[in-house]
PDB file of N, CA, C and O and ligand atoms in Angstrom:
ATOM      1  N   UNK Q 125      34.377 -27.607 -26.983  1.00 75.00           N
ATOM      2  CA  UNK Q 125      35.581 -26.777 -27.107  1.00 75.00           C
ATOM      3  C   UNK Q 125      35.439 -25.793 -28.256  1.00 75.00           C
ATOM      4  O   UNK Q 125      34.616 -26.182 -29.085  1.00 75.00           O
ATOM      5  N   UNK Q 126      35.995 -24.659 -28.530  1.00 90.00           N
ATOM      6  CA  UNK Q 126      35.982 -23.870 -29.436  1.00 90.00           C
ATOM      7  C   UNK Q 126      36.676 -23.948 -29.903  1.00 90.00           C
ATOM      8  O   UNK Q 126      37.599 -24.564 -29.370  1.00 90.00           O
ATOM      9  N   UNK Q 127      36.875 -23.459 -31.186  1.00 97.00           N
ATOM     10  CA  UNK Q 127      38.050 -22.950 -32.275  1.00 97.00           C
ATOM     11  C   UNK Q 127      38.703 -22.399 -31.734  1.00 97.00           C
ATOM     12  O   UNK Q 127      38.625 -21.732 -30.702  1.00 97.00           O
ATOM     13  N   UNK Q 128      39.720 -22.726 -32.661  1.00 97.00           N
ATOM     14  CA  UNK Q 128      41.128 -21.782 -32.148  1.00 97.00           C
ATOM     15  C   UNK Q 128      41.812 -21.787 -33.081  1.00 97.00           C
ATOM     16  O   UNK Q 128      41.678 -22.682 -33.916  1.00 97.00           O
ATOM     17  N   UNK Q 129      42.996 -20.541 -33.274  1.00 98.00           N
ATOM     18  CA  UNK Q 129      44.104 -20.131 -34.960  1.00 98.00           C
ATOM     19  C   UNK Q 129      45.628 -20.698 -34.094  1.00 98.00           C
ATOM     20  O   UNK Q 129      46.082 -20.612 -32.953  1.00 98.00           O
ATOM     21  N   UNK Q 130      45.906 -21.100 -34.972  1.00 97.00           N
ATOM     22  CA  UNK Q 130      47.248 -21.349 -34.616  1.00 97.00           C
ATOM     23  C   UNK Q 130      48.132 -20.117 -35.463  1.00 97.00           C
ATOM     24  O   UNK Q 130      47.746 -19.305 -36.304  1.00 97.00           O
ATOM     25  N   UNK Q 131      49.250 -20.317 -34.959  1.00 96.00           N
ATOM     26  CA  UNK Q 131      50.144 -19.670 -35.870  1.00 96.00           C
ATOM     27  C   UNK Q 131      50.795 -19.927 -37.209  1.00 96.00           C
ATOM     28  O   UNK Q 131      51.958 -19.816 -37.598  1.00 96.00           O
ATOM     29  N   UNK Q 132      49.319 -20.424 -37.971  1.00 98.00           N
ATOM     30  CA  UNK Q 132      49.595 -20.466 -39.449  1.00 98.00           C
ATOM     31  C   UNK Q 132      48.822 -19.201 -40.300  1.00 98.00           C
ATOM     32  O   UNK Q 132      48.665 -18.783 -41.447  1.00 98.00           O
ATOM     33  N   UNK Q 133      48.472 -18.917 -38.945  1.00 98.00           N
ATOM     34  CA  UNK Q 133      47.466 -17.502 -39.872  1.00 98.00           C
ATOM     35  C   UNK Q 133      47.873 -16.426 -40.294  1.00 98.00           C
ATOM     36  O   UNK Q 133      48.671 -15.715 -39.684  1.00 98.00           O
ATOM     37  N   UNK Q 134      47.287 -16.124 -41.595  1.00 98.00           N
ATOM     38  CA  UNK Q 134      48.268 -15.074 -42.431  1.00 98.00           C
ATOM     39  C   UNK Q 134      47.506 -13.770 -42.087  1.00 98.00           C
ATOM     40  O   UNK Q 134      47.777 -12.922 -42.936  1.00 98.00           O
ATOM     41  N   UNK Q 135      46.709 -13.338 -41.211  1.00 98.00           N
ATOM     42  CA  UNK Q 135      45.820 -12.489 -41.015  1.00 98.00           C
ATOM     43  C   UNK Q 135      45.112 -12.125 -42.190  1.00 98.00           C
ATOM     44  O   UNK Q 135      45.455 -11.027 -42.626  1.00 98.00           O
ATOM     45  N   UNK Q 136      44.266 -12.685 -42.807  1.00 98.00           N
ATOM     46  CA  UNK Q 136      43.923 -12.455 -44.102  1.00 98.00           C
ATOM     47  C   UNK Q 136      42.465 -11.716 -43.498  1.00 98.00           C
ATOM     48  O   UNK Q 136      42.557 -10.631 -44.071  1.00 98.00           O
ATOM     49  N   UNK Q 137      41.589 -11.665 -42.949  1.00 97.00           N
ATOM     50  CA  UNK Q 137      40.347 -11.596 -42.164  1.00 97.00           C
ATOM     51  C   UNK Q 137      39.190 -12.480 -42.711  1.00 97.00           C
ATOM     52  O   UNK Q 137      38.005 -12.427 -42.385  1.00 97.00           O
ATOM     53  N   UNK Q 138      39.805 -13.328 -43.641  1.00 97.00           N
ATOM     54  CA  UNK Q 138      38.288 -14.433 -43.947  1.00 97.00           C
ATOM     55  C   UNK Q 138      37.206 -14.615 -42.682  1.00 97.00           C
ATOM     56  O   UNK Q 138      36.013 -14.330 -42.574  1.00 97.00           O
ATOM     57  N   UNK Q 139      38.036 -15.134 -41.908  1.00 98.00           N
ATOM     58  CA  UNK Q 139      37.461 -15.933 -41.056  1.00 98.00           C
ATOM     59  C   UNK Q 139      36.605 -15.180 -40.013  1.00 98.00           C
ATOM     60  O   UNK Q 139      35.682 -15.737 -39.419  1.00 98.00           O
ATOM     61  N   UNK Q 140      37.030 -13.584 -39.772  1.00 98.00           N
ATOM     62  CA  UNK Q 140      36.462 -12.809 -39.016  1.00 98.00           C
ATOM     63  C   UNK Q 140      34.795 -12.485 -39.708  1.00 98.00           C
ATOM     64  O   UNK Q 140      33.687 -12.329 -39.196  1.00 98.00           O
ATOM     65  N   UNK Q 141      35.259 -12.488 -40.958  1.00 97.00           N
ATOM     66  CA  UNK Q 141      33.974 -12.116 -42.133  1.00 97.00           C
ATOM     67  C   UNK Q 141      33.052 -12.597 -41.748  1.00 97.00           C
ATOM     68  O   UNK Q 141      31.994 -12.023 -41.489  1.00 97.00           O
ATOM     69  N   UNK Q 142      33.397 -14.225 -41.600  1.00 95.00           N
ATOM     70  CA  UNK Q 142      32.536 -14.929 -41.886  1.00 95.00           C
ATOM     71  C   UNK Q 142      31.502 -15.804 -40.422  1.00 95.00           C
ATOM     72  O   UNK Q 142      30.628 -16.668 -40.365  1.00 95.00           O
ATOM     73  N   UNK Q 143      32.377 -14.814 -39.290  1.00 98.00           N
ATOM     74  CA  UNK Q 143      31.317 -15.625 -38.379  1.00 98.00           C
ATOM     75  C   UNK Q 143      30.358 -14.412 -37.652  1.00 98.00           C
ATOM     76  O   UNK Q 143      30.233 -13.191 -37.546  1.00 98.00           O
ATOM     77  N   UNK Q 144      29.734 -15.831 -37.201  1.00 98.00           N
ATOM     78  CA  UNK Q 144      27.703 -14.969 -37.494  1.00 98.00           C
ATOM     79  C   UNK Q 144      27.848 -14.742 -36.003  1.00 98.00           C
ATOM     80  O   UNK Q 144      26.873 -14.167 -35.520  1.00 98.00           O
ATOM     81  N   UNK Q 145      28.989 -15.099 -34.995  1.00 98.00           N
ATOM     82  CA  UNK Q 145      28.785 -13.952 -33.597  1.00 98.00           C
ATOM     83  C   UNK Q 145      29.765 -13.129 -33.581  1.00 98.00           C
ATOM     84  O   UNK Q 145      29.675 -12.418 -32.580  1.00 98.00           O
ATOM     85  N   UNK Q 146      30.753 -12.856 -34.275  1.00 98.00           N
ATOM     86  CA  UNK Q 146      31.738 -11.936 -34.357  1.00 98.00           C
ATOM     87  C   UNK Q 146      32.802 -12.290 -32.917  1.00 98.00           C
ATOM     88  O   UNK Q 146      33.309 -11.579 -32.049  1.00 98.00           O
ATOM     89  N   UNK Q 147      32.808 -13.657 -33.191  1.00 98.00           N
ATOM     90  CA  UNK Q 147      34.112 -13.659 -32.139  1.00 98.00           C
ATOM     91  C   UNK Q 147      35.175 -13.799 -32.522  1.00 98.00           C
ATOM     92  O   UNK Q 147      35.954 -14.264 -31.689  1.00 98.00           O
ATOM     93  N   UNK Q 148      35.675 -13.522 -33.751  1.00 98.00           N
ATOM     94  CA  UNK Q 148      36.869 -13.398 -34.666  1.00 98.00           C
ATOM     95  C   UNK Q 148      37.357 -12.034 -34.317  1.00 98.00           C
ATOM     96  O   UNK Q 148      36.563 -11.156 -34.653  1.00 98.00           O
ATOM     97  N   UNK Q 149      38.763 -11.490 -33.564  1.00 98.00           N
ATOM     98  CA  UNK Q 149      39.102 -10.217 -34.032  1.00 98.00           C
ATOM     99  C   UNK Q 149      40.516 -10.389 -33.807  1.00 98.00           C
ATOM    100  O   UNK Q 149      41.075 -11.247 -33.124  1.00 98.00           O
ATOM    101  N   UNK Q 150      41.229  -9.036 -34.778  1.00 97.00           N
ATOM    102  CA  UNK Q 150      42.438  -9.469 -34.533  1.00 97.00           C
ATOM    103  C   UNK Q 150      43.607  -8.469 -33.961  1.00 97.00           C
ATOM    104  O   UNK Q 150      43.802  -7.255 -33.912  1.00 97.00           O
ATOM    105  N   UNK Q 151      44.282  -9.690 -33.551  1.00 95.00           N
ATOM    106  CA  UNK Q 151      44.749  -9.533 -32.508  1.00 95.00           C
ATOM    107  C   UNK Q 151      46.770  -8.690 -32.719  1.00 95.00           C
ATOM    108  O   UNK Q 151      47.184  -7.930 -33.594  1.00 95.00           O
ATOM    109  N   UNK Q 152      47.335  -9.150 -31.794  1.00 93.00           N
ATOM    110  CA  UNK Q 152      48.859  -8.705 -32.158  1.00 93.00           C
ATOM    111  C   UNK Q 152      49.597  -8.738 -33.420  1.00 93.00           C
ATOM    112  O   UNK Q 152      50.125  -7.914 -34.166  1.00 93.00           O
ATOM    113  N   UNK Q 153      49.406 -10.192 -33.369  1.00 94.00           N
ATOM    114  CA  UNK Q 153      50.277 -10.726 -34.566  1.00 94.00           C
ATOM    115  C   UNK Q 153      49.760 -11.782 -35.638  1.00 94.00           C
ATOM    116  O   UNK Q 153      50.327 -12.186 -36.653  1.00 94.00           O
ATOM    117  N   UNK Q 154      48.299 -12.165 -35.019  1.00 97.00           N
ATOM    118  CA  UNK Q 154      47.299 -13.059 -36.221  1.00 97.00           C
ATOM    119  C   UNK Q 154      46.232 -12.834 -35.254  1.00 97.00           C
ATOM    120  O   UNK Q 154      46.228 -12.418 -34.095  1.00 97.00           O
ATOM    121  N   UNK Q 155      45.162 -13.298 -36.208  1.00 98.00           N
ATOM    122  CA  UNK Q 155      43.754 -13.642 -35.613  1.00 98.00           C
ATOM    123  C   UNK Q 155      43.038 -13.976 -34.584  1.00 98.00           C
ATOM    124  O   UNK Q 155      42.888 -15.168 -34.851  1.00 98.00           O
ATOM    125  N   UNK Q 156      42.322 -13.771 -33.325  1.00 98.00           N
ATOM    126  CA  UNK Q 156      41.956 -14.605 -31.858  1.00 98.00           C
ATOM    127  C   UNK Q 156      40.583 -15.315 -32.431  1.00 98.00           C
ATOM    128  O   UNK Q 156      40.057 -15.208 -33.539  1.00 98.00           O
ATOM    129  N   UNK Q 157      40.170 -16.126 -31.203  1.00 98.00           N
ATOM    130  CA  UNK Q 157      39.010 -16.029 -31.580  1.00 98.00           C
ATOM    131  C   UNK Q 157      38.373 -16.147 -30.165  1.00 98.00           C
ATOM    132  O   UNK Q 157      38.781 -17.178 -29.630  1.00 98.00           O
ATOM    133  N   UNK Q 158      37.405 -15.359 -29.271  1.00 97.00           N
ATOM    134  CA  UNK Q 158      37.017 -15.160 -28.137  1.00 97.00           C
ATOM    135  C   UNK Q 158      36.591 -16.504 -28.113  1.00 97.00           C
ATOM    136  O   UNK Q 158      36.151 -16.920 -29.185  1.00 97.00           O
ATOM    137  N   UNK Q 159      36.611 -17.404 -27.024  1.00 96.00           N
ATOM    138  CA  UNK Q 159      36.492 -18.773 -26.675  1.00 96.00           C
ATOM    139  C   UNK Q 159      35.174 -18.461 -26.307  1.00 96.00           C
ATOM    140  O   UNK Q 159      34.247 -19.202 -26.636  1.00 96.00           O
ATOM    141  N   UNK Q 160      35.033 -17.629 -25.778  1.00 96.00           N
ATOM    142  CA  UNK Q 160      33.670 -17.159 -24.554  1.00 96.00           C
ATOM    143  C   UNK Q 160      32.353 -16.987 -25.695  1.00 96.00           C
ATOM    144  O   UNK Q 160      31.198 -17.336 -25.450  1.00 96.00           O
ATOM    145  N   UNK Q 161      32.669 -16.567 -26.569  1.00 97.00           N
ATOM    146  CA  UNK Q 161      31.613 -16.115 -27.596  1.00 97.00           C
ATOM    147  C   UNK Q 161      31.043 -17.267 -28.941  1.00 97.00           C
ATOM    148  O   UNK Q 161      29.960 -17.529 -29.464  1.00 97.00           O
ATOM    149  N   UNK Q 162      32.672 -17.787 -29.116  1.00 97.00           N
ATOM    150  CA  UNK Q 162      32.111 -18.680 -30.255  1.00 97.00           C
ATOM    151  C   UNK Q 162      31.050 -19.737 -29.849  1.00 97.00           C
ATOM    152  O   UNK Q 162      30.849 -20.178 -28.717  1.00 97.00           O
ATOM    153  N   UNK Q 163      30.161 -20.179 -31.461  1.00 97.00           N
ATOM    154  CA  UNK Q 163      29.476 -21.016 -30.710  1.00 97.00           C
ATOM    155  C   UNK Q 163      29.661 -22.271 -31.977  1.00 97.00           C
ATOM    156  O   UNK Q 163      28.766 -22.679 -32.718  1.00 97.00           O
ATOM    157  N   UNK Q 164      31.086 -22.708 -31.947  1.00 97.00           N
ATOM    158  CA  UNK Q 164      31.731 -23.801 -32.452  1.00 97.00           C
ATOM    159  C   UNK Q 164      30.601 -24.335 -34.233  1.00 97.00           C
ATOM    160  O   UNK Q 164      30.332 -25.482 -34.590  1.00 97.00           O
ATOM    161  N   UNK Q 165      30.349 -23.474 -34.697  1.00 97.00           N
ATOM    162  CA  UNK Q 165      29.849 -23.631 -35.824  1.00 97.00           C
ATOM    163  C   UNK Q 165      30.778 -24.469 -37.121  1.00 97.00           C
ATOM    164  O   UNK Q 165      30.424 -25.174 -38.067  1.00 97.00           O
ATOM    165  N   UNK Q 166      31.887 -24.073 -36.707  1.00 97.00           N
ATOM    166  CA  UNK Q 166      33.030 -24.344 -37.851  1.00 97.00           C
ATOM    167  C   UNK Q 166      32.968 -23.431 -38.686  1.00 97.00           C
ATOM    168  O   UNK Q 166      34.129 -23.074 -38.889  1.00 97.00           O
ATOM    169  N   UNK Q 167      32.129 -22.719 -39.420  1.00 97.00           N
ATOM    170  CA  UNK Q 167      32.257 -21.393 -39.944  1.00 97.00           C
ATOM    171  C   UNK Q 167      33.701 -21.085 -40.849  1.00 97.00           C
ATOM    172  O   UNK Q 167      33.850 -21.203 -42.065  1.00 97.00           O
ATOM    173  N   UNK Q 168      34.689 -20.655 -39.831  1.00 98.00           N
ATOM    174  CA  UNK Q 168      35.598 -19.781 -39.800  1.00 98.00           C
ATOM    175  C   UNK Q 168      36.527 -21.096 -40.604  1.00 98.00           C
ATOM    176  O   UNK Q 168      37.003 -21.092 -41.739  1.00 98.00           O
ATOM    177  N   UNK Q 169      36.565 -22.087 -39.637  1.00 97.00           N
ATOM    178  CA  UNK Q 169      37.513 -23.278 -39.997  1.00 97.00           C
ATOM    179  C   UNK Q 169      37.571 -24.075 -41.342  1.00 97.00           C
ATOM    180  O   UNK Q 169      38.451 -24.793 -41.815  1.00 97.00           O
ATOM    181  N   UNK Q 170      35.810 -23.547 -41.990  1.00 97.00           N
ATOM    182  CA  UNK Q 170      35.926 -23.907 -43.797  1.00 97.00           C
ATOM    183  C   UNK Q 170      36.548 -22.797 -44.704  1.00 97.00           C
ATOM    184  O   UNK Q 170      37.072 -22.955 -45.807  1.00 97.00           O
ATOM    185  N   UNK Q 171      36.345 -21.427 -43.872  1.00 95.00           N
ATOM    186  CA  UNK Q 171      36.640 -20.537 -44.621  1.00 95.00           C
ATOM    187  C   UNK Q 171      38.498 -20.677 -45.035  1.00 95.00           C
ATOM    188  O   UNK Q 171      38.957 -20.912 -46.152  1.00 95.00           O
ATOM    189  N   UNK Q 172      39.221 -20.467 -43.853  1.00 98.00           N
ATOM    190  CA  UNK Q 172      40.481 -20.399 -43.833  1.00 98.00           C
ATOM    191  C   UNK Q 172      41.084 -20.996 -45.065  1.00 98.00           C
ATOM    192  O   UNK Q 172      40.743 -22.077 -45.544  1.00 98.00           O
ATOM    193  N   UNK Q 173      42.252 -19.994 -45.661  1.00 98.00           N
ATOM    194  CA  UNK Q 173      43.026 -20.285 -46.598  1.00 98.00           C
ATOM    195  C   UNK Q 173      44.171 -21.400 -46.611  1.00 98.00           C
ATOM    196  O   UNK Q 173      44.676 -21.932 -47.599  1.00 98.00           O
ATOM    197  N   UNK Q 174      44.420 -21.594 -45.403  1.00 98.00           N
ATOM    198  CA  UNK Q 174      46.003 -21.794 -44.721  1.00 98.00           C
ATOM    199  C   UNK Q 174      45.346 -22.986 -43.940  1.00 98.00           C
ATOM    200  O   UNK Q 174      46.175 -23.879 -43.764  1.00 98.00           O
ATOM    201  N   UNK Q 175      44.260 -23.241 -43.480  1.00 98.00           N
ATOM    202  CA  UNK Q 175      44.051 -24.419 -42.752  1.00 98.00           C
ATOM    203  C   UNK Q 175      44.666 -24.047 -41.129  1.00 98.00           C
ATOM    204  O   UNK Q 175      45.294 -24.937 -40.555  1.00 98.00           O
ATOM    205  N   UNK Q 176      44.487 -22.910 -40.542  1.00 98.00           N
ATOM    206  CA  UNK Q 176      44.971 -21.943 -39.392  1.00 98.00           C
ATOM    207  C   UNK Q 176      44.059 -22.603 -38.604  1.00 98.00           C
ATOM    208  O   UNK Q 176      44.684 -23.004 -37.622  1.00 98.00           O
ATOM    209  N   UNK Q 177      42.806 -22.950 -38.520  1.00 98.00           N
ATOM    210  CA  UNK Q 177      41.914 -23.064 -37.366  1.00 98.00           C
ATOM    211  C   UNK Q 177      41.158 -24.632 -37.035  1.00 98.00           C
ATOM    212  O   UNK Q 177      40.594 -25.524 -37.669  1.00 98.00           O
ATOM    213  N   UNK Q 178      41.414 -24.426 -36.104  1.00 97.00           N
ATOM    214  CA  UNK Q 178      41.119 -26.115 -35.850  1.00 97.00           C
ATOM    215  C   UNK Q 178      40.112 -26.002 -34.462  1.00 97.00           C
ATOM    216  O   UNK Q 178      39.753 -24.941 -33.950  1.00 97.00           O
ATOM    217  N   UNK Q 179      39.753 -27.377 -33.992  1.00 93.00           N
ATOM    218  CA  UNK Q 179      38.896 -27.427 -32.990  1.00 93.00           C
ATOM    219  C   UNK Q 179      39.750 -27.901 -32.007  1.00 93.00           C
ATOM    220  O   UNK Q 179      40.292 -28.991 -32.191  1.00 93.00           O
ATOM    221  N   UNK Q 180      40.056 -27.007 -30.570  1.00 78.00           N
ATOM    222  CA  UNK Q 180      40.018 -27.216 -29.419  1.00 78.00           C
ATOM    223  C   UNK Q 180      40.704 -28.176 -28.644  1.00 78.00           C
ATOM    224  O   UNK Q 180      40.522 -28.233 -27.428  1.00 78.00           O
TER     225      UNK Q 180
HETATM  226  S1  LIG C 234      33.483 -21.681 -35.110  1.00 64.37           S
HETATM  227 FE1  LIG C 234      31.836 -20.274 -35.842  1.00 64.37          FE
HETATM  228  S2  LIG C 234      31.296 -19.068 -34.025  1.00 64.37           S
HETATM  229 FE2  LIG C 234      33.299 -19.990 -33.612  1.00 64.37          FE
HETATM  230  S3  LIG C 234      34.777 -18.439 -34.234  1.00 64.37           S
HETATM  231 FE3  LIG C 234      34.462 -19.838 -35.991  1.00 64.37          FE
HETATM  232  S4  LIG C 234      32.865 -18.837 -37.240  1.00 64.37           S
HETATM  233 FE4  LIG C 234      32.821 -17.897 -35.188  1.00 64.37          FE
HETATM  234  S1  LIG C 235      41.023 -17.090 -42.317  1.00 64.37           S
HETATM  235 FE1  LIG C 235      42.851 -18.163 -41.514  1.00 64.37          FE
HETATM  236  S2  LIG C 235      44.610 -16.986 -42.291  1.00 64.37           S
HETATM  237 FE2  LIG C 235      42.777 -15.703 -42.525  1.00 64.37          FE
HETATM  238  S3  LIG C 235      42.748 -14.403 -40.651  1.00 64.37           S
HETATM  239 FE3  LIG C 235      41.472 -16.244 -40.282  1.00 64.37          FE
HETATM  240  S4  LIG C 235      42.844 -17.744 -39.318  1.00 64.37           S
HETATM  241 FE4  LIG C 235      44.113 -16.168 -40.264  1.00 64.37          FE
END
């Protein structure tokens, strides 16, 4: 399963920074993260300030 942001995300872009396929972008109102692309590194999910991203 991939990552995913909930709606605790402050759109800060850590998490986009920091992943190495760029499936972080953002979106309406916080952060996505393309399901199709990530490749579940956790990456993004140490970075986060807010504790926004979790696994799947
Ligand atoms: S788990 Fe890794 S590959 Fe997936 S979105 Fe986060 S940083 Fe990117
Ligand atoms: S690091 Fe967390 S708070 Fe920042 S944009 Fe990503 S999900 Fe949102």
């Amino acid at each position: 399963m991939a990552y995913v942001i909930n709606d605790g995300c402050i759109s800060c872009g850590s998490c986009a920074a920091q992943c190495p396929v760029s499936a972080i972008s953002q979106g309406d109102s916080q952060f996505v993260i393309d399901a199709n692309t990530c490749i579940d590194c956790g990456s993004c999910a140490a970075q986060c300030p807010v504790g926004a991203i979790t696994q799947g």
